[in-house]
XYZ file of C-alpha atoms in Angstrom:
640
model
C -92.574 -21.348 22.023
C -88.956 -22.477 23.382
C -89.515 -25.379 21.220
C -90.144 -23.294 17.991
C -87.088 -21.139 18.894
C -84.609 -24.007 19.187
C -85.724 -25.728 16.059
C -85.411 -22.164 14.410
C -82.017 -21.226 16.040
C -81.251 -25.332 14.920
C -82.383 -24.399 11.033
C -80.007 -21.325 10.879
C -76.911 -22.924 12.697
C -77.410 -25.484 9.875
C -77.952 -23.161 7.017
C -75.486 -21.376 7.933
C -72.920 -23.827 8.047
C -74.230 -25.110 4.824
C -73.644 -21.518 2.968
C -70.531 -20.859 4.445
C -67.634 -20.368 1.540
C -63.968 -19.038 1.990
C -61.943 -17.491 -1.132
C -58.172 -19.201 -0.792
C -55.015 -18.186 -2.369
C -52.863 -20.128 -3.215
C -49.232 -19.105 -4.852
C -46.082 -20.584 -5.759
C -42.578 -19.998 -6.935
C -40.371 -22.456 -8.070
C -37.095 -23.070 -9.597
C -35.519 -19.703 -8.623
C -32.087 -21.312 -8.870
C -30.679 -18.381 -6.783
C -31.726 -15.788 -9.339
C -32.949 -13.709 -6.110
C -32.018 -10.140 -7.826
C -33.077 -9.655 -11.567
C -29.223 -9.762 -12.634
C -27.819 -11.820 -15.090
C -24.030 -12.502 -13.750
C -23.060 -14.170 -16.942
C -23.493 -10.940 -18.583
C -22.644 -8.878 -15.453
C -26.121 -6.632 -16.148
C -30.004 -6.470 -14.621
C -32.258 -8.136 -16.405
C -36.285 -7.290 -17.108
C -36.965 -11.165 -17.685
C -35.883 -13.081 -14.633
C -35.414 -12.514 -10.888
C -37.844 -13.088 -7.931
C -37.078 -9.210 -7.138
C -39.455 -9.370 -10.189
C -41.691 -11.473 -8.222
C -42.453 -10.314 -5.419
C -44.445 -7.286 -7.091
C -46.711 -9.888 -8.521
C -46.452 -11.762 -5.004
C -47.023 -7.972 -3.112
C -50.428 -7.288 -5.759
C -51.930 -11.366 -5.553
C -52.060 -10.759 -1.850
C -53.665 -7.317 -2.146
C -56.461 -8.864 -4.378
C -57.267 -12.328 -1.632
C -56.279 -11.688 1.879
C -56.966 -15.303 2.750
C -53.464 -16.576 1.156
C -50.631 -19.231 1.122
C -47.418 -18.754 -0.203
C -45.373 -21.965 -1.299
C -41.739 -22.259 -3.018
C -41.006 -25.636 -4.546
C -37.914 -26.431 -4.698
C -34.451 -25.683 -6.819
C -33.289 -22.570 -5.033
C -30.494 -23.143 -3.233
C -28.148 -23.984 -6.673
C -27.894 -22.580 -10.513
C -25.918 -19.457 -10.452
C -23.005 -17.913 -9.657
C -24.451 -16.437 -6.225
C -25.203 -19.885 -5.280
C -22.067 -21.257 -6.210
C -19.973 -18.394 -3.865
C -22.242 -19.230 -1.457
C -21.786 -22.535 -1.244
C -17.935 -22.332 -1.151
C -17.409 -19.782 1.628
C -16.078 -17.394 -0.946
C -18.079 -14.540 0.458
C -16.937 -12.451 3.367
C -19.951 -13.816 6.059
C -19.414 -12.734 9.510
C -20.153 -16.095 10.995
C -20.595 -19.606 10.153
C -24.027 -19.560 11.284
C -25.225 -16.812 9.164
C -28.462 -17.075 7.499
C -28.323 -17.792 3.847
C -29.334 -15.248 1.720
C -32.165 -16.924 -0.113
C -33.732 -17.410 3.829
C -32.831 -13.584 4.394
C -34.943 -12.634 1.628
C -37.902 -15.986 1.645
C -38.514 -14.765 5.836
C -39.504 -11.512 4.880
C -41.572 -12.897 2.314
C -43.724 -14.550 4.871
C -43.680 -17.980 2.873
C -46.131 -20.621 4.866
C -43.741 -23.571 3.778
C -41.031 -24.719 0.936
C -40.223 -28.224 -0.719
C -36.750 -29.655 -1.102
C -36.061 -29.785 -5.179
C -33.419 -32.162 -6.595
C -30.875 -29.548 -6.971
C -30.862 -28.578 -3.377
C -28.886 -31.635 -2.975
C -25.829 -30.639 -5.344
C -23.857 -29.110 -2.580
C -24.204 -32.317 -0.110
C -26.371 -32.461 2.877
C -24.602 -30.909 5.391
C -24.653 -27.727 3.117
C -28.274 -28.118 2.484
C -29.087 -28.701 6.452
C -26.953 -26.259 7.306
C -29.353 -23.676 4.771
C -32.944 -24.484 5.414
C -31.930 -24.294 9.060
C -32.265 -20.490 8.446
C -35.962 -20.598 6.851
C -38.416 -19.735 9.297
C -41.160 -21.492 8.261
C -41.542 -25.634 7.640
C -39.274 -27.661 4.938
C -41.069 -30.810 3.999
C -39.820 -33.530 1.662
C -41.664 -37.166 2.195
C -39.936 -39.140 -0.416
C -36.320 -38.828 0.989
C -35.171 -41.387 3.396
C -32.402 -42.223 5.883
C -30.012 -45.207 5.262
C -30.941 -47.741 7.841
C -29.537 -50.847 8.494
C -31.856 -54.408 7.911
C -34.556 -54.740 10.413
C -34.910 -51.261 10.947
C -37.671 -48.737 10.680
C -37.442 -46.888 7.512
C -37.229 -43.131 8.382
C -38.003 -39.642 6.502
C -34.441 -37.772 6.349
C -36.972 -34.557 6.417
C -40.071 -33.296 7.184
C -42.666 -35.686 5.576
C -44.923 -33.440 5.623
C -46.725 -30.165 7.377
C -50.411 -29.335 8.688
C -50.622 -25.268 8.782
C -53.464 -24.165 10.884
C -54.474 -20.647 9.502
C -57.387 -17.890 10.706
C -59.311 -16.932 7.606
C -62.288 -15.085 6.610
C -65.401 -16.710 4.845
C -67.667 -14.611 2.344
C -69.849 -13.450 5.383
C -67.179 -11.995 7.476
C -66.677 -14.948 9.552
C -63.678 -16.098 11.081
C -62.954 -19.700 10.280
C -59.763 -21.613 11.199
C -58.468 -24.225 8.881
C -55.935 -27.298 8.571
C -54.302 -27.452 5.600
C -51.516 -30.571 5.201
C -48.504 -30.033 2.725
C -46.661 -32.840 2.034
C -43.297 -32.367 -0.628
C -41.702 -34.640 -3.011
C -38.743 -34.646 -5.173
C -37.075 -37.047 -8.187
C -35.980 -39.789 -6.407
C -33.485 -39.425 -9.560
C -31.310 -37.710 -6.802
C -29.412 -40.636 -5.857
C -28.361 -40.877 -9.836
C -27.565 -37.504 -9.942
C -25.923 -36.733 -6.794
C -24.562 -40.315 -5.914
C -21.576 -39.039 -4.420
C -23.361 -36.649 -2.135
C -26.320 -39.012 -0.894
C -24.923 -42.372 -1.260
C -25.071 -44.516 1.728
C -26.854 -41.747 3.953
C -30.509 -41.737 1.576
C -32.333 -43.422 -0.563
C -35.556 -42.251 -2.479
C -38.817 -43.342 -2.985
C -41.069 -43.081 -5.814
C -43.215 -39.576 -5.514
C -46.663 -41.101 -6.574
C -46.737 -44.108 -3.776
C -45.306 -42.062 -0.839
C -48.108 -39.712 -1.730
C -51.090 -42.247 -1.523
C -49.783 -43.337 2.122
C -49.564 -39.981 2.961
C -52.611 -38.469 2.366
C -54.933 -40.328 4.607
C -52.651 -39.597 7.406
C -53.254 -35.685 7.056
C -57.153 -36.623 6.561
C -57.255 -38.668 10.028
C -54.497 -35.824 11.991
C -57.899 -33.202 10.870
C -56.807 -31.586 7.572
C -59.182 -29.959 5.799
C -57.275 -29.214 1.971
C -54.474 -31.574 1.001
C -51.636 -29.685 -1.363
C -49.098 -31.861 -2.746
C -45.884 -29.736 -3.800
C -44.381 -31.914 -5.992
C -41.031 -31.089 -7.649
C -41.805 -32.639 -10.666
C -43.415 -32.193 -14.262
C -46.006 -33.043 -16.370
C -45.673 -36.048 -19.360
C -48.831 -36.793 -21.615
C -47.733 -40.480 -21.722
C -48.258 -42.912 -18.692
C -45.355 -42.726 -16.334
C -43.748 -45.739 -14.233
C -43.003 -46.159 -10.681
C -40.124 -44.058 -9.578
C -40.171 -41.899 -12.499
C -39.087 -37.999 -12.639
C -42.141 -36.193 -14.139
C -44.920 -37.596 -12.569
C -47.692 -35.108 -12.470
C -50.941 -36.686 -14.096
C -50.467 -39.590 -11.725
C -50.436 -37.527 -8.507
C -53.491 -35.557 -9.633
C -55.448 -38.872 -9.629
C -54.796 -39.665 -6.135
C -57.534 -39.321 -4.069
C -57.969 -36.245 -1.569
C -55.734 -34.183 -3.325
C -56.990 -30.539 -3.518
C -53.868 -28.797 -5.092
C -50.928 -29.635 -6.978
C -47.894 -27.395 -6.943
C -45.535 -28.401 -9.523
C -42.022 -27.944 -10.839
C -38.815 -28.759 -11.984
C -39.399 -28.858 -16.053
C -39.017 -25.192 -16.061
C -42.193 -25.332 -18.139
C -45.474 -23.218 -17.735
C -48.880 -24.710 -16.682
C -51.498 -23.573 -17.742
C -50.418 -22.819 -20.673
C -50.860 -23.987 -24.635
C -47.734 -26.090 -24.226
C -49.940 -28.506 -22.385
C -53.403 -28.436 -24.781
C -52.967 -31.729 -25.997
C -52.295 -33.827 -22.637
C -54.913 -36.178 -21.216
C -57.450 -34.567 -18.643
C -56.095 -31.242 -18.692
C -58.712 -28.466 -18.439
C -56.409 -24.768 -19.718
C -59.806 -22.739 -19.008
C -59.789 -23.909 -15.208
C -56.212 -24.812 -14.721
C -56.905 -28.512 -14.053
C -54.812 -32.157 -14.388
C -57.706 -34.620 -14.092
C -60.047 -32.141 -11.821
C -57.020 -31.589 -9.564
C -56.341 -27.782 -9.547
C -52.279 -27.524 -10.660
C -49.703 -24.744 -11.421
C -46.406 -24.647 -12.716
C -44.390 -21.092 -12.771
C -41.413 -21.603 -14.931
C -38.293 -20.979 -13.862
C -36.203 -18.223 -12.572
C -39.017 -16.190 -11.145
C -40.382 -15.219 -14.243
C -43.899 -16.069 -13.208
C -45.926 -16.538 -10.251
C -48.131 -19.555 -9.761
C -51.593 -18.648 -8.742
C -54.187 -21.640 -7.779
C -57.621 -19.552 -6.225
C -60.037 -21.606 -4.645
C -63.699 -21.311 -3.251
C -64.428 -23.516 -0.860
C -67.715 -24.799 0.738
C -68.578 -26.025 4.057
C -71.233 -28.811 4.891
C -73.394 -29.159 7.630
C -70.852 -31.477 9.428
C -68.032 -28.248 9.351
C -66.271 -30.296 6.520
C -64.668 -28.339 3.954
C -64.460 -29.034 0.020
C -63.589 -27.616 -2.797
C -66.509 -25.885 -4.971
C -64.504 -24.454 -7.305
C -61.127 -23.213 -8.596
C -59.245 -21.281 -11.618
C -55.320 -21.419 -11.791
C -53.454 -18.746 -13.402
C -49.647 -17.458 -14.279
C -48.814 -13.868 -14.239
C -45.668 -13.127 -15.891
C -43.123 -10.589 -15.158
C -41.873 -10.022 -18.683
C -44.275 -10.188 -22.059
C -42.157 -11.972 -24.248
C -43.760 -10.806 -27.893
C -42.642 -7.241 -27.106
C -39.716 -7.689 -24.970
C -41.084 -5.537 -22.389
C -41.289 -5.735 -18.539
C -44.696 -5.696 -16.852
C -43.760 -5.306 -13.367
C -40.709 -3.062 -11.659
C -37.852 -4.685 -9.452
C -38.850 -4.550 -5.686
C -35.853 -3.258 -3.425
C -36.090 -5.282 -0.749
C -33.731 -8.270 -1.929
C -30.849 -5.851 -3.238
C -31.262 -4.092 0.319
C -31.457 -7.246 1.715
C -28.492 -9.211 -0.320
C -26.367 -6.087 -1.117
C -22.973 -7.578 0.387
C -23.783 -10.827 -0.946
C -23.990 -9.671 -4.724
C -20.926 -7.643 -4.078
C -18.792 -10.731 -3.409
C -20.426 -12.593 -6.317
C -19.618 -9.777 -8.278
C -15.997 -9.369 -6.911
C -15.657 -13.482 -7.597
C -16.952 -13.023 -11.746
C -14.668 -10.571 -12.459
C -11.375 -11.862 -11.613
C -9.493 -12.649 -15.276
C -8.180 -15.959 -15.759
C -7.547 -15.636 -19.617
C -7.696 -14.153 -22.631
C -9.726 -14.340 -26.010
C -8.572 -13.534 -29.736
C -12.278 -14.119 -30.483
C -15.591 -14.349 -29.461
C -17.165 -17.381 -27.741
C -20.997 -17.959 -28.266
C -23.090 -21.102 -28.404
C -25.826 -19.720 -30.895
C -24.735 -22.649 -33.324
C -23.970 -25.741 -30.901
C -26.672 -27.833 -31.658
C -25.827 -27.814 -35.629
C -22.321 -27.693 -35.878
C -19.400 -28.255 -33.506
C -19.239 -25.099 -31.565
C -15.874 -23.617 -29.743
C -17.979 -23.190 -26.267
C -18.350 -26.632 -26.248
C -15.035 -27.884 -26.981
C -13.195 -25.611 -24.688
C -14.944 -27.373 -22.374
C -13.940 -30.832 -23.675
C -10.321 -29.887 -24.028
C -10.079 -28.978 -20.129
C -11.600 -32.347 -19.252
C -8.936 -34.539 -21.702
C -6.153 -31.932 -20.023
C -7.472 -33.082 -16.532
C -8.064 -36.386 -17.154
C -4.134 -37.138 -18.717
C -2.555 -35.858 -15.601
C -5.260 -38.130 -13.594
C -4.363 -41.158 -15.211
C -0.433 -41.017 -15.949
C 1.115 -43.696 -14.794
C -1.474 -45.978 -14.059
C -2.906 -49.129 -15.974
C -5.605 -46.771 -17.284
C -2.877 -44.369 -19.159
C -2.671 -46.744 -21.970
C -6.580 -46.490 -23.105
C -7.477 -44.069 -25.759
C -8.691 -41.090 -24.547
C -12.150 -39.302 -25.474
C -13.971 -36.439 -23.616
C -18.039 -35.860 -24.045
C -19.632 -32.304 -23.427
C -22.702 -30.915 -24.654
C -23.939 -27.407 -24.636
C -25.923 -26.131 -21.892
C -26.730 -22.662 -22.464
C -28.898 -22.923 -25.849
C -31.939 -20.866 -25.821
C -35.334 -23.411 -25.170
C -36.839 -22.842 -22.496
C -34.856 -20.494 -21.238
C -35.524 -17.969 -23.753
C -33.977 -16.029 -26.902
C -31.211 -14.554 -24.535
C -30.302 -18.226 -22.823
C -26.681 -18.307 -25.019
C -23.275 -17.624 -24.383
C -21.725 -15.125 -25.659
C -17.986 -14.085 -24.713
C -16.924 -11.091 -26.386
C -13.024 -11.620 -27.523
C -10.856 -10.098 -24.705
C -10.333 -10.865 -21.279
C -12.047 -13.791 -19.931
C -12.977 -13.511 -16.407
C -14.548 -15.858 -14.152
C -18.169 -15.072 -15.085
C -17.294 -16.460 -18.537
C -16.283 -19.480 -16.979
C -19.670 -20.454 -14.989
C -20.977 -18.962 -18.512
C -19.121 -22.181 -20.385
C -20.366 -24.154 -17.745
C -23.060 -23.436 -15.480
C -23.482 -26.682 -13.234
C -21.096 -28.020 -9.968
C -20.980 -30.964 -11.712
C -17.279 -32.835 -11.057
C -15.494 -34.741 -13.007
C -15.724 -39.046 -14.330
C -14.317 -41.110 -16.450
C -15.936 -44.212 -17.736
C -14.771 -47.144 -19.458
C -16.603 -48.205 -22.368
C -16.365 -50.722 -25.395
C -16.415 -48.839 -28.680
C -19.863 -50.541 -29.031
C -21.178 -48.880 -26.236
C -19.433 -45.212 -27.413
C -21.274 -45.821 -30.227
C -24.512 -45.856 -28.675
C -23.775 -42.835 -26.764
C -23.747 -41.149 -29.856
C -26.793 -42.521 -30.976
C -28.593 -41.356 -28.159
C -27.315 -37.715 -28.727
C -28.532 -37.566 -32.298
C -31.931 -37.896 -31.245
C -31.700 -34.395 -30.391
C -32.662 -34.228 -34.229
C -36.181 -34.475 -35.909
C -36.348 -37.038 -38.533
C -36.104 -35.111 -42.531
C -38.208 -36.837 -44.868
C -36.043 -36.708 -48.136
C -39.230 -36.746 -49.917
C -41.137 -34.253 -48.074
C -41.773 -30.403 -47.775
C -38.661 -28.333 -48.597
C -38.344 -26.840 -45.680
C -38.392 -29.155 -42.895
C -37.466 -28.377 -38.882
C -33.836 -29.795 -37.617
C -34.065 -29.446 -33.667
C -36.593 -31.739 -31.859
C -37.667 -29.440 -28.622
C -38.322 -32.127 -26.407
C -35.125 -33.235 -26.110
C -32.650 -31.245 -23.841
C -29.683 -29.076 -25.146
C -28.035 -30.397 -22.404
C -28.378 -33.718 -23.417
C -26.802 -33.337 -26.921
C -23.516 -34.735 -26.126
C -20.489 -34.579 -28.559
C -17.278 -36.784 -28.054
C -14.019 -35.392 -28.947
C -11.543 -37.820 -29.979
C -13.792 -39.405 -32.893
C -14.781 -38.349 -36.127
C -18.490 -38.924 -37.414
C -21.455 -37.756 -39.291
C -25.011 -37.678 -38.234
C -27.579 -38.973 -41.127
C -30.849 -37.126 -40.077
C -32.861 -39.237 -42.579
C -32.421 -42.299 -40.171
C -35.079 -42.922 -37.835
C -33.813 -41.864 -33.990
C -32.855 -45.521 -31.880
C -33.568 -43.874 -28.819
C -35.944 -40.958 -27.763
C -35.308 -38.054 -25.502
C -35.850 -39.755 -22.093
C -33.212 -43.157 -23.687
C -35.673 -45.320 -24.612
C -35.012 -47.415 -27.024
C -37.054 -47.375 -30.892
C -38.218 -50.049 -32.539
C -35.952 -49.026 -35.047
C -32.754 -50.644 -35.674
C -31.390 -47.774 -37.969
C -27.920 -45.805 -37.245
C -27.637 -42.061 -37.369
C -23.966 -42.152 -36.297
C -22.247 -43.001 -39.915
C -18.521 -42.872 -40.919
C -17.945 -43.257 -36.930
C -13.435 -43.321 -36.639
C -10.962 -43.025 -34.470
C -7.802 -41.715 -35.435
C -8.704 -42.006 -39.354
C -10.083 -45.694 -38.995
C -13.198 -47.386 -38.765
C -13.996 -47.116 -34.537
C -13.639 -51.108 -33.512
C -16.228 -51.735 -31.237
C -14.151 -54.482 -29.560
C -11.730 -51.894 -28.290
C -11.744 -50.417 -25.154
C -12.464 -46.319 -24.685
C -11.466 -43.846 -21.132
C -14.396 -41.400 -22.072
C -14.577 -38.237 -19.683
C -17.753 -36.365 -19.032
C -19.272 -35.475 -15.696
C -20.739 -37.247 -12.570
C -24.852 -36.404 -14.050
C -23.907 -38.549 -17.250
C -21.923 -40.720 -15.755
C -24.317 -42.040 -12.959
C -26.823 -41.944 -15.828
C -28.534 -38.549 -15.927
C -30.099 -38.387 -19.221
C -30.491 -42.138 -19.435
C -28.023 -42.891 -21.741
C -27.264 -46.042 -22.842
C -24.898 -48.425 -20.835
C -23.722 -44.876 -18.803
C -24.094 -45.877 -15.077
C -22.172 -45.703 -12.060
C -20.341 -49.378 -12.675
C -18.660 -47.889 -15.589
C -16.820 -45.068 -13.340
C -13.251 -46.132 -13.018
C -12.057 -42.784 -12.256
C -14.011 -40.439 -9.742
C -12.300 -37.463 -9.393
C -13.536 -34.577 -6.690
C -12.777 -31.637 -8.582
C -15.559 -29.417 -10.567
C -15.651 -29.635 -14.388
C -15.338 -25.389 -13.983
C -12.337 -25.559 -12.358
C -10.273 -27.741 -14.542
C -12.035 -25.175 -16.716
C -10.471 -22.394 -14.850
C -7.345 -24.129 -14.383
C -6.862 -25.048 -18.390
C -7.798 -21.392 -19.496
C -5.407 -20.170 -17.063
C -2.787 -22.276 -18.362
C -2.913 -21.127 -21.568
C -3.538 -17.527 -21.258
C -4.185 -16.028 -24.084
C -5.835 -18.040 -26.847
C -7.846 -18.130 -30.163
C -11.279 -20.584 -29.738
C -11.628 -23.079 -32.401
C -13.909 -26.296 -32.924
C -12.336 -29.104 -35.039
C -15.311 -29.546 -37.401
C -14.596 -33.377 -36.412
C -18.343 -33.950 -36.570
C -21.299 -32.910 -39.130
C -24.738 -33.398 -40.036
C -25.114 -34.644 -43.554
C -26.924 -32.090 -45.951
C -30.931 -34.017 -47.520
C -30.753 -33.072 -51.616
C -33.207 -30.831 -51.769
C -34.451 -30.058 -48.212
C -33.966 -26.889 -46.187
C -32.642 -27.505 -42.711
C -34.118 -25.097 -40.263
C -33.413 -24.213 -36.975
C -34.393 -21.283 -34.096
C -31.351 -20.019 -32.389
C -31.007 -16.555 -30.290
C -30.698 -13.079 -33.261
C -27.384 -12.640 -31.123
C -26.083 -15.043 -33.351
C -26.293 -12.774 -36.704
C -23.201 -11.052 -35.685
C -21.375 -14.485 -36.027
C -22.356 -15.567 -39.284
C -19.195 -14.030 -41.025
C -17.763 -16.973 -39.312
C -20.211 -19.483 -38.585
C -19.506 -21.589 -41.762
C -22.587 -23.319 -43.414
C -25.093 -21.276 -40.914
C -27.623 -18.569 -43.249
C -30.175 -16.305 -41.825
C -33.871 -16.891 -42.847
C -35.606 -14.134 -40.015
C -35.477 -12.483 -37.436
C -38.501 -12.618 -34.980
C -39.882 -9.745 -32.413
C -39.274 -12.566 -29.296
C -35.474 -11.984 -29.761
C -35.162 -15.151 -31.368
C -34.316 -15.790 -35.204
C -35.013 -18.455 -38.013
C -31.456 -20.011 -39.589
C -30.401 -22.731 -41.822
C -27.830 -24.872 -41.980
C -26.360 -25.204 -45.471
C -24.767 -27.389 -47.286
């Protein structure tokens, strides 16, 4: 009879571990760029389609549907507006040195399980950035990042590699069940391009993909029962080489991955933008089988992975199934909000985003007319050139009297606020009037500082190239309508140089594509290329001024790299800004029209730009209005 019992109470011990299964949640924010509160400070008003006030609604109803939950940001908080920027330089009145940063006052209360360092958290420097996650109460982990050490020395993490949460849950039957889940972050190791002058000599970077595969057995053998990489990175449908920045399908086919958190390309996943990539699944939310989310940027969605998982007879746990979702604070076809503002982070932040506010609104200038950017990527655009202008003014004082004076003088600057991904409303637009600090970080929203390179007229050239391929390719023969702007390349990417004159011949095939690789074509786009009125001699020697991301080689631009620096100033492209708008008080915008994009006989050249920009087109030039759309966006042309 004992026999019988033991065998029986043997059967059910096993059954039951067999049928065991736990419902996990799983959510993520990412790229919040300091956009805590739903306020836009560029326009100095709330917003409906941003903020992770916004958020935490969706955060506050995901946790009410799965108690079992995990809440993960990724990365790209710290920096990307004005908050972060006052922040950042003490210009807010803090009662100590110590005092928690605001993004930690609000992310504690959220009860966040842990957070990955994204490249922008490394704009201010490191001792900023230790300094700030020192507030977060809960685990930082970045595995790819690594201290400078001498030769013969043991290579080192500069962070956290990597975490392994032990959480209480309950399964499906009511049953407590404690699990080990490891969390390991990565980040670009672009950083050290990027922010050279903040990480130089103290880190160096490894690639995301092969730091992962070491990794992951270790959290296996320390007990961990789900592996979740949160990977500051995106998602390419080509192949993607060691050590480079968007390396998503390639971490989803390392084995023992059970989640992949994703960022950085501001882009959604699931979504349609991603149909037509290898081994994605948009039903189930999978890269490859690997469960993945990516929420956008700004807070505008949450990232939701849910998972069922399944325990053997040996207590291990696996994943039997999973569906990842984004839920959206703003529905973009009818411009209207789906969730309400929660009042914790204006509680929370209220002194903070007083002295932001306080900071925008000082005047430094004045307008005769309105600044806007709707038009930048067709024609030259005043927003950009401003910007240009206060980068030649900075860079002549830099460079009187020394051996460098004598070089001719160019400044490149693209436009950065121009719609994408961003949305309809992602434009600047400066009213004519004062102009107050708000419109400055407006003209130029990064903490970039400012570079000058020396280049051969050759290599100038080439720059230029690479900027046109911001273009799609017009078929002179084809339909009549045909689309200008290629979306895959960045805005921000589009440089112009002032200095030169030139036209852009769209007909040409592109010699380099949006991440500066170069075509098989050996075609130019840049024609009737001068300087001063003359044919630019390549032989010649150029000072070109832009800003330390292009000039330690963000964008992958031809020839740009940090051995062509000769001048390496300190000082932030916003405040020579500042400091040139200042000088000249009150002034009219203009852009020199001293580059164009040559009209195709008999071909329509469309482009999507923000419907802000109808009230412009008195004085936009060859710019004509085609439609307007219900997403706040409109359909132009650029004339002849």
């Amino acid at each position: 009879m004992l026999k019988h019992l033991l065998c029986a109470l043997a059967f059910s011990a096993c059954f039951g571990a067999q049928a065991a299964e736990l419902k996990l949640r799983i959510m993520q924010t990412s790229d919040l760029h300091m956009n805590l509160l739903n306020y836009d400070y560029y326009r100095d008003a709330s917003s409906d389609e941003f903020g992770l006030a916004k958020t935490i609604s969706l955060i506050n109803a995901a946790r009410d549907e799965v108690p079992n939950n995990l809440l993960f940001d990724n990365g790209d908080l710290l920096q990307g507006n004005p908050l972060g920027d006052v922040i950042a330089r003490g210009q807010t009145s803090r009662t100590s040195k110590g005092e928690t940063h605001p993004a930690y006052k609000v992310l504690n209360l959220l009860r966040v399980d842990a957070a990955n360092l994204g490249n922008h958290e490394f704009n201010y420097g490191l001792p900023f950035l230790r300094e700030a996650i020192a507030g977060a109460n809960f685990p930082y982990v970045n595995a790819n990042v690594m201290l400078a050490t001498r030769k013969g020395q043991a290579p080192r993490h500069a962070f956290t590699p990597y975490v392994l949460l032990q959480r209480s849950f309950m399964d499906e039957a009511g049953r407590p069940q404690r699990l080990k889940i490891g969390v390991i972050g990565l980040t670009p190791p672009q950083i050290m391009q990027w922010d050279r002058p903040n990480l130089e000599g103290q880190v160096s970077a490894r690639d995301m993909v092969q730091t992962a595969r070491e990794l992951i057995p270790q959290l296996r053998a320390k007990g961990a029962d789900l592996v979740v990489l949160i990977a500051h990175t995106g998602f390419e449908k080509s192949a993607q080489a060691d050590l480079a920045e968007n390396r998503a399908a390639e971490l989803a086919r390392l084995p023992g991955v059970d989640a992949l958190l994703l960022g950085h390309a501001h882009s959604e996943f699931p979504s349609q933008l991603f149909a037509e990539h290898p081994g994605v699944d948009l039903r189930k939310g999978t890269i490859h089988g690997v469960p993945a989310v990516m929420p956008g940027r700004w807070g505008d969605h949450l990232g939701l992975i849910d998972l069922t998982l399944s325990q053997n007879t040996a207590g291990q746990w696996r994943v039997a199934n999973s569906r990842s979702e984004l839920r959206a604070i703003y529905q973009r076809s009818t411009q209207q909000a789906l969730v309400a503002a929660d009042p914790l982070v204006a509680h929370v932040i209220a002194r903070e985003h007083a002295d932001t506010l306080v900071a925008m609104r000082t005047q430094v200038a004045s307008s005769s007319a309105a600044i806007h950017s709707y038009f930048a990527q067709v024609q030259p655009d005043p927003s950009v050139q401003l910007v240009a202008q206060a980068q030649l003014a900075y860079m002549q004082r830099a460079v009187q009297g020394t051996d460098l004076e004598r070089l001719p003088l160019l400044s490149a600057a693209a436009p950065f606020k121009s719609g994408g991904r961003q949305g309809s409303n992602n434009y600047t637009d400066i009213p004519a009037g004062p102009i107050v600090a708000k419109h400055v970080a407006d003209l130029y929203v990064y903490p970039n500082t400012i570079k000058a390179v020396k280049l051969s007229g050759a290599e100038v050239r080439e720059w230029l190239e690479m900027s046109a391929g911001h273009f799609r390719r017009i078929d002179p023969k084809g339909p009549a309508e045909q689309d200008l702007l290629d979306p895959d390349f960045r805005a921000y990417n589009f440089d112009s140089i002032l200095g030169l004159t030139y036209e852009i011949d769209v007909t040409q095939a592109a010699r380099y594509d949006a991440e500066g690789r170069r075509s098989p074509s050996n075609s130019h786009r840049i024609v009737n290329l001068q300087y001063q009125g003359r044919p630019l001699d390549e032989a010649a020697q150029f000072l070109v001024v832009t800003n330390n991301y292009r000039a330690h080689g963000g964008g992958n631009f031809p020839a740009l790299n940090a051995s062509k620096i000769v001048v390496d100033a300190p000082d932030e492209t916003r405040q020579a800004l500042a400091q040139y708008l200042s000088q000249a008080g009150h002034f009219k915008p203009s852009a020199d029209g001293f580059w164009r994009i040559l009209p195709v006989p008999g071909v329509r050249l469309q482009f999507v730009s923000g419907a802000g920009g109808i009230q412009y087109l008195p004085t936009a030039g060859q710019v004509k209005l085609l439609e307007t759309r219900k997403n706040g966006s409109a359909l132009y042309e650029l004339t002849p």
